Amino acid sequence: MKTTELPFPTSVTLTQNNQARMTINLNTADTLLYIDSLLPNQSYKFTATATKNNQQLTTNEVLATTLDTTSHNFTWQTFTFGQHSSSVLYDVAIINENNIWAVGEIYMNDSLGQPDPIAYNAVHWDGSEWKVKKIDVHFRGSLITPPLEGVFAFSSTDIWFVGSLPIHGDGTNWVMYDLRTTVDPNLSLSKAWGTSSSNIYFVGRNGSIAHYQNGIWKKIESGTTSIINDIWGIVTENNEAIAYCPVSSFWIPGDKKLLSIKGNSVDSIPWTFNRLLYSVWTPSERVIYICGGGIFERRNNQWKEINITSVAVNRVRGNYLNDIFVAGDFGFVAHFNGLTWKIEEYDFNSGFGGLSVMENLTAVVGQR
């Protein structure tokens, strides 16, 4: 709400569908109003009324229609990979329905039927079948198949993998950036997020944050030595990129916090729970979802817990506020449709740690 004519402080009455909804005490000329009780797929009319010099002033009527709920009805397909040892997938990225990459450790037999001790590090969906892949890169004079933990893709020919160090490629050819030689010897990275391949962030162990912008690599000081487990961000209405990073470790005592990155500066967002933070997703500055030792939502600068499971929840991703998925231990997968949460899977023989959502397609990866 913006005003140019009222003295401060002043009292304003907000009317919703011709009924008084709330009275607000204004102290500034620009105020954000937050209403959390509106129903899905409904139209509302709002006006605001105030008094100045014994004269009633009323704003123009504002019309708003809320988002509809999305469907809880899904058809799931299960694919398994690996022929020996214990295979696992850590992360997944959907480019489109005919192009999906997942990364991890996949143990296959060689051409003689014997166990190959060198794990394949990726699987790729081409629209008709999954194929296991070895993403090989040159590293300090040797051709290696590095373990991969993260994947983030902008297009079919613009893909980033993370295997302690960043790897960029076009789907066929790959280049590893040896940041431990060129930037900092202690960097150890596992996940990525960015707005383009000219502005992308990488996070990981020991509080590691690296930023690649317009051909230049930089280390960003995070203020923590704990594990940064995930990264996700948005581009604001002012065309400013903000990335959020959950910090905590199950194995090592240390920080439990949520970092925010703008440019090359790091700040933290107040975290009021003594719970682990494993993943973050956000569609806007006003709403943030965290999962780890539970599921948490931040609206209007206030956190609340969403109590739908007691298992560890390892990843959260979504399309928008009415289409959000979470996945975790014991095969836990749940969906929020804008009004209700529904548990989609609960397989005690599985554990999920990677999740990608794009329009009507969702991919969940882990270990079984």
Coordinates of C-alpha atoms in Angstrom, one line a residue:
M1 CA 0.0 0.0 0.0
K2 CA 1.4 3.4 -1.0
T3 CA 0.2 6.8 0.1
T4 CA 1.3 10.3 -0.6
E5 CA -1.4 12.3 1.2
L6 CA -1.8 10.9 4.7
P7 CA 0.0 12.1 7.9
F8 CA 1.8 9.5 10.0
P9 CA 1.0 7.6 12.1
T10 CA -2.4 7.0 10.7
S11 CA -5.1 4.2 10.9
V12 CA -6.3 2.5 7.7
T13 CA -9.2 0.0 7.4
L14 CA -8.8 -2.7 4.7
T15 CA -12.1 -3.8 3.2
Q16 CA -12.4 -7.2 1.5
N17 CA -15.5 -7.9 -0.6
N18 CA -17.2 -4.9 1.0
Q19 CA -16.6 -6.1 4.6
A20 CA -14.0 -4.7 7.0
R21 CA -11.1 -7.1 7.0
M22 CA -8.5 -5.5 9.3
T23 CA -7.3 -2.1 10.7
I24 CA -3.7 -1.2 10.1
N25 CA -1.5 1.4 11.7
L26 CA 0.6 3.0 9.0
N27 CA 4.0 4.6 9.9
T28 CA 5.5 4.8 6.4
A29 CA 4.3 5.7 2.9
D30 CA 5.0 2.2 1.5
T31 CA 3.6 -0.8 3.4
L32 CA 3.4 -4.5 2.4
L33 CA 0.0 -6.0 3.4
Y34 CA -0.1 -9.8 3.9
I35 CA -3.3 -11.8 4.0
D36 CA -2.9 -15.6 4.6
S37 CA -6.5 -16.7 4.8
L38 CA -7.7 -16.4 1.2
L39 CA -9.1 -19.5 -0.5
P40 CA -7.7 -21.0 -3.8
N41 CA -9.2 -20.0 -7.1
Q42 CA -11.3 -17.1 -5.7
S43 CA -11.7 -13.5 -6.8
Y44 CA -11.5 -10.8 -4.1
K45 CA -12.1 -7.0 -4.1
F46 CA -10.1 -4.8 -1.8
T47 CA -10.3 -1.1 -0.8
A48 CA -8.6 0.8 1.9
T49 CA -10.2 3.7 3.9
A50 CA -8.6 6.4 6.1
T51 CA -9.6 9.7 7.6
K52 CA -7.8 13.0 7.0
N53 CA -9.1 16.3 8.4
N54 CA -12.4 14.7 9.3
Q55 CA -12.8 13.6 5.6
Q56 CA -13.0 9.9 4.6
L57 CA -10.6 8.9 1.9
T58 CA -11.0 5.6 0.0
T59 CA -8.7 4.0 -2.5
N60 CA -9.6 2.7 -5.9
E61 CA -10.9 -0.9 -5.8
V62 CA -8.2 -3.6 -6.4
L63 CA -9.2 -6.9 -7.9
A64 CA -7.2 -10.1 -7.1
T65 CA -7.7 -13.8 -8.0
T66 CA -5.8 -16.4 -6.0
L67 CA -4.0 -19.4 -7.5
D68 CA -6.0 -22.6 -8.0
T69 CA -4.8 -25.8 -6.4
T70 CA -2.8 -28.3 -8.4
S71 CA -3.6 -32.0 -8.7
H72 CA -2.4 -34.7 -6.2
N73 CA -2.9 -37.3 -8.9
F74 CA 0.4 -38.7 -10.2
T75 CA 1.7 -41.7 -12.1
W76 CA 5.1 -42.8 -10.8
Q77 CA 7.6 -45.0 -12.6
T78 CA 10.6 -46.5 -10.9
F79 CA 14.0 -47.1 -12.5
T80 CA 16.9 -48.8 -10.8
F81 CA 20.6 -48.8 -11.8
G82 CA 23.7 -50.8 -10.8
Q83 CA 24.8 -54.4 -11.1
H84 CA 27.0 -54.8 -8.0
S85 CA 28.0 -53.1 -4.8
S86 CA 25.8 -50.2 -3.5
S87 CA 24.8 -47.7 -6.2
V88 CA 23.3 -44.3 -5.3
L89 CA 22.1 -41.2 -7.1
Y90 CA 22.6 -37.8 -5.3
D91 CA 21.0 -35.2 -7.5
V92 CA 18.9 -34.8 -10.6
A93 CA 18.0 -32.0 -13.1
I94 CA 15.1 -32.0 -15.6
I95 CA 15.8 -30.1 -18.8
N96 CA 12.7 -31.3 -20.5
E97 CA 10.6 -34.5 -20.7
N98 CA 13.2 -36.0 -23.1
N99 CA 16.3 -34.8 -21.3
I100 CA 17.1 -35.6 -17.7
W101 CA 20.4 -36.0 -15.9
A102 CA 21.1 -37.6 -12.6
V103 CA 24.5 -38.0 -10.9
G104 CA 25.9 -40.4 -8.3
E105 CA 27.8 -43.7 -8.1
I106 CA 26.5 -46.5 -10.3
Y107 CA 28.4 -49.8 -10.2
M108 CA 28.2 -51.9 -13.4
N109 CA 29.9 -55.0 -14.8
D110 CA 32.5 -54.7 -17.5
S111 CA 32.4 -56.3 -20.9
L112 CA 33.5 -59.6 -19.5
G113 CA 30.7 -59.6 -16.9
Q114 CA 33.1 -58.8 -14.1
P115 CA 32.5 -56.0 -11.5
D116 CA 33.9 -52.7 -12.8
P117 CA 35.6 -51.1 -9.8
I118 CA 35.3 -47.6 -11.3
A119 CA 31.7 -46.3 -10.9
Y120 CA 29.7 -44.7 -13.6
N121 CA 28.9 -41.2 -12.3
A122 CA 25.7 -40.2 -14.3
V123 CA 22.6 -41.5 -15.9
H124 CA 20.8 -39.8 -18.7
W125 CA 17.2 -40.0 -20.0
D126 CA 16.7 -39.3 -23.7
G127 CA 13.0 -39.7 -23.9
S128 CA 12.9 -43.4 -24.5
E129 CA 15.5 -45.0 -22.2
W130 CA 18.0 -44.4 -19.4
K131 CA 21.7 -44.8 -20.2
V132 CA 24.5 -45.0 -17.6
K133 CA 27.3 -42.6 -18.4
K134 CA 30.9 -42.0 -17.4
I135 CA 31.6 -38.2 -17.4
D136 CA 35.3 -38.2 -17.9
V137 CA 37.4 -35.0 -17.5
H138 CA 41.0 -34.0 -17.7
F139 CA 42.5 -33.2 -14.2
R140 CA 46.1 -32.3 -13.7
G141 CA 47.3 -34.3 -16.6
S142 CA 45.1 -37.4 -16.2
L143 CA 41.7 -38.4 -17.5
I144 CA 39.5 -39.2 -14.6
T145 CA 35.9 -40.2 -13.8
P146 CA 35.2 -38.1 -10.7
P147 CA 32.4 -38.8 -8.3
L148 CA 29.5 -36.4 -9.0
E149 CA 27.2 -35.0 -6.3
G150 CA 25.4 -32.2 -8.0
V151 CA 23.9 -31.2 -11.4
F152 CA 22.3 -27.9 -12.6
A153 CA 21.3 -27.4 -16.2
F154 CA 20.2 -24.3 -18.2
S155 CA 19.6 -26.2 -21.5
S156 CA 20.6 -29.4 -23.2
T157 CA 23.9 -27.9 -24.2
D158 CA 24.6 -25.9 -21.1
I159 CA 25.0 -28.3 -18.1
W160 CA 27.0 -28.0 -14.9
F161 CA 28.1 -31.0 -12.8
V162 CA 29.7 -30.7 -9.3
G163 CA 32.2 -33.3 -8.2
S164 CA 34.1 -31.5 -5.5
L165 CA 35.0 -29.1 -8.3
P166 CA 32.8 -27.6 -11.0
I167 CA 32.4 -29.3 -14.4
H168 CA 30.8 -27.6 -17.4
G169 CA 29.7 -29.2 -20.7
D170 CA 27.4 -29.3 -23.7
G171 CA 26.1 -32.8 -23.1
T172 CA 29.1 -34.5 -24.8
N173 CA 32.3 -32.6 -24.0
W174 CA 33.2 -31.7 -20.4
V175 CA 35.7 -29.3 -18.7
M176 CA 36.6 -29.4 -15.0
Y177 CA 37.7 -26.2 -13.3
D178 CA 40.5 -26.9 -10.9
L179 CA 39.6 -24.1 -8.4
R180 CA 41.8 -25.6 -5.7
T181 CA 44.8 -24.6 -7.9
T182 CA 43.5 -21.2 -9.2
V183 CA 41.2 -19.9 -6.4
D184 CA 41.6 -21.7 -3.0
P185 CA 43.1 -25.1 -2.1
N186 CA 40.3 -25.8 0.5
L187 CA 37.3 -25.5 -1.8
S188 CA 35.1 -28.6 -1.8
L189 CA 31.9 -28.2 -3.7
S190 CA 28.7 -30.3 -4.1
K191 CA 25.7 -28.3 -5.3
A192 CA 25.1 -25.4 -7.8
W193 CA 22.5 -22.8 -8.7
G194 CA 22.6 -19.8 -11.0
T195 CA 20.7 -17.5 -13.3
S196 CA 23.0 -18.4 -16.3
S197 CA 26.4 -19.8 -17.0
S198 CA 27.7 -16.3 -16.6
N199 CA 26.4 -16.0 -13.0
I200 CA 26.4 -19.3 -11.1
Y201 CA 27.2 -20.2 -7.5
F202 CA 28.6 -23.4 -6.0
V203 CA 28.5 -24.5 -2.4
G204 CA 29.7 -27.5 -0.3
R205 CA 31.9 -28.6 2.6
N206 CA 33.9 -26.5 5.0
G207 CA 31.7 -23.5 4.3
S208 CA 32.8 -23.5 0.6
I209 CA 31.2 -21.0 -1.7
A210 CA 32.5 -20.2 -5.2
H211 CA 31.0 -17.7 -7.7
Y212 CA 31.5 -17.7 -11.5
Q213 CA 30.6 -14.5 -13.1
N214 CA 31.5 -13.3 -16.6
G215 CA 34.5 -15.6 -16.9
I216 CA 35.9 -14.8 -13.4
W217 CA 36.0 -17.3 -10.5
K218 CA 35.9 -16.0 -6.9
K219 CA 35.7 -17.6 -3.5
I220 CA 33.1 -16.0 -1.2
E221 CA 33.6 -16.0 2.5
S222 CA 30.6 -17.8 4.1
G223 CA 31.4 -17.2 7.7
T224 CA 31.0 -20.9 8.6
T225 CA 33.1 -24.0 8.4
S226 CA 30.1 -26.3 8.5
I227 CA 28.6 -28.0 5.4
I228 CA 26.5 -25.9 3.1
N229 CA 24.0 -28.6 1.9
D230 CA 22.1 -26.9 -0.9
I231 CA 21.5 -23.7 -2.8
W232 CA 18.5 -22.2 -4.5
G233 CA 17.7 -18.7 -5.5
I234 CA 15.4 -16.2 -7.3
V235 CA 15.6 -13.1 -9.4
T236 CA 13.8 -10.3 -7.6
E237 CA 11.5 -7.7 -9.2
N238 CA 14.5 -5.4 -9.2
N239 CA 16.4 -7.9 -11.3
E240 CA 18.7 -8.8 -8.4
A241 CA 19.7 -12.5 -7.8
I242 CA 19.4 -13.8 -4.3
A243 CA 20.6 -17.3 -3.4
Y244 CA 19.8 -19.1 -0.2
C245 CA 22.0 -21.8 1.4
P246 CA 21.1 -24.1 4.4
V247 CA 24.0 -24.9 6.7
S248 CA 24.3 -27.8 9.1
S249 CA 25.8 -31.3 9.5
F250 CA 24.4 -34.5 10.9
W251 CA 27.9 -35.8 11.8
I252 CA 29.8 -32.7 12.9
P253 CA 28.4 -30.3 15.5
G254 CA 28.4 -26.7 14.3
D255 CA 26.3 -24.0 12.8
K256 CA 22.6 -24.4 11.9
K257 CA 21.8 -21.4 9.8
L258 CA 20.3 -20.1 6.5
L259 CA 22.6 -18.0 4.5
S260 CA 21.6 -15.5 1.8
I261 CA 23.9 -14.4 -1.0
K262 CA 23.6 -11.2 -3.0
G263 CA 26.4 -10.6 -5.5
N264 CA 29.5 -11.6 -3.5
S265 CA 28.1 -10.7 -0.1
V266 CA 26.8 -13.2 2.4
D267 CA 24.2 -12.5 5.2
S268 CA 22.1 -14.8 7.3
I269 CA 18.4 -15.1 7.9
P270 CA 17.2 -15.7 11.5
W271 CA 16.6 -19.5 12.1
T272 CA 14.6 -20.1 15.2
F273 CA 14.6 -23.9 15.3
N274 CA 17.4 -26.1 16.7
R275 CA 16.9 -28.4 13.7
L276 CA 19.2 -29.6 10.8
L277 CA 18.8 -27.7 7.5
Y278 CA 19.4 -29.9 4.4
S279 CA 17.6 -28.1 1.5
V280 CA 16.0 -24.8 0.5
W281 CA 13.5 -23.7 -2.2
T282 CA 11.8 -20.4 -2.8
P283 CA 9.6 -18.8 -5.5
S284 CA 9.9 -15.3 -4.1
E285 CA 11.5 -13.1 -1.4
R286 CA 8.4 -13.4 0.7
V287 CA 8.2 -17.2 1.0
I288 CA 11.0 -19.7 1.8
Y289 CA 10.8 -23.4 2.4
I290 CA 13.4 -25.3 4.4
C291 CA 13.6 -29.1 5.0
G292 CA 15.9 -31.3 7.1
G293 CA 14.9 -32.2 10.6
G294 CA 11.3 -31.4 9.5
I295 CA 9.6 -29.1 6.9
F296 CA 9.5 -25.4 7.6
E297 CA 7.9 -22.4 5.9
R298 CA 8.8 -18.7 6.2
R299 CA 6.2 -16.1 5.4
N300 CA 6.1 -12.5 6.5
N301 CA 9.4 -13.0 8.2
Q302 CA 7.9 -15.7 10.5
W303 CA 8.8 -19.4 10.5
K304 CA 6.4 -22.2 11.1
E305 CA 6.8 -26.0 11.0
I306 CA 4.7 -28.2 8.7
N307 CA 4.1 -31.4 10.7
I308 CA 3.5 -34.2 8.2
T309 CA 6.4 -36.6 8.9
S310 CA 8.9 -37.5 11.6
V311 CA 11.6 -38.7 9.1
A312 CA 14.5 -36.6 7.8
V313 CA 13.5 -34.6 4.7
N314 CA 16.4 -34.1 2.4
R315 CA 15.2 -32.1 -0.5
V316 CA 12.5 -29.5 -1.4
R317 CA 11.7 -28.2 -4.9
G318 CA 8.6 -26.8 -6.6
N319 CA 7.1 -25.0 -9.5
Y320 CA 5.2 -22.4 -7.5
L321 CA 3.4 -21.9 -4.2
N322 CA 0.7 -24.3 -5.2
D323 CA 3.0 -27.1 -6.5
I324 CA 5.8 -28.1 -4.1
F325 CA 7.5 -31.5 -3.5
V326 CA 9.6 -32.8 -0.6
A327 CA 11.6 -36.1 -0.4
G328 CA 13.5 -37.8 2.3
D329 CA 14.5 -40.9 4.2
F330 CA 12.5 -44.2 4.1
G331 CA 11.2 -43.3 0.6
F332 CA 9.2 -40.3 1.9
V333 CA 7.7 -38.1 -0.9
A334 CA 5.0 -35.5 -0.3
H335 CA 3.2 -32.9 -2.4
F336 CA 1.6 -29.6 -1.6
N337 CA -1.1 -28.4 -4.0
G338 CA -1.7 -25.0 -2.5
L339 CA -4.2 -26.1 0.1
T340 CA -3.2 -29.5 1.4
W341 CA -0.2 -31.8 1.8
K342 CA -0.4 -35.4 0.5
I343 CA 2.1 -38.1 1.1
E344 CA 2.8 -39.8 -2.2
E345 CA 5.3 -42.5 -1.3
Y346 CA 6.5 -44.2 1.9
D347 CA 9.0 -47.0 1.0
F348 CA 11.0 -48.1 4.0
N349 CA 13.6 -49.7 1.7
S350 CA 14.5 -46.5 -0.1
G351 CA 16.0 -43.1 0.8
F352 CA 15.7 -40.0 -1.4
G353 CA 18.2 -37.1 -1.5
G354 CA 17.7 -35.5 -5.0
L355 CA 14.7 -33.9 -6.5
S356 CA 13.8 -31.9 -9.6
V357 CA 10.5 -30.4 -10.6
M358 CA 9.5 -28.9 -14.0
E359 CA 5.9 -28.3 -14.9
N360 CA 4.1 -31.6 -14.8
L361 CA 7.2 -33.8 -14.4
T362 CA 9.0 -34.7 -11.1
A363 CA 12.1 -36.7 -10.7
V364 CA 13.2 -38.1 -7.3
V365 CA 16.5 -40.0 -6.9
G366 CA 18.3 -41.8 -4.1
Q367 CA 19.2 -45.2 -2.9
R368 CA 17.3 -48.5 -2.6

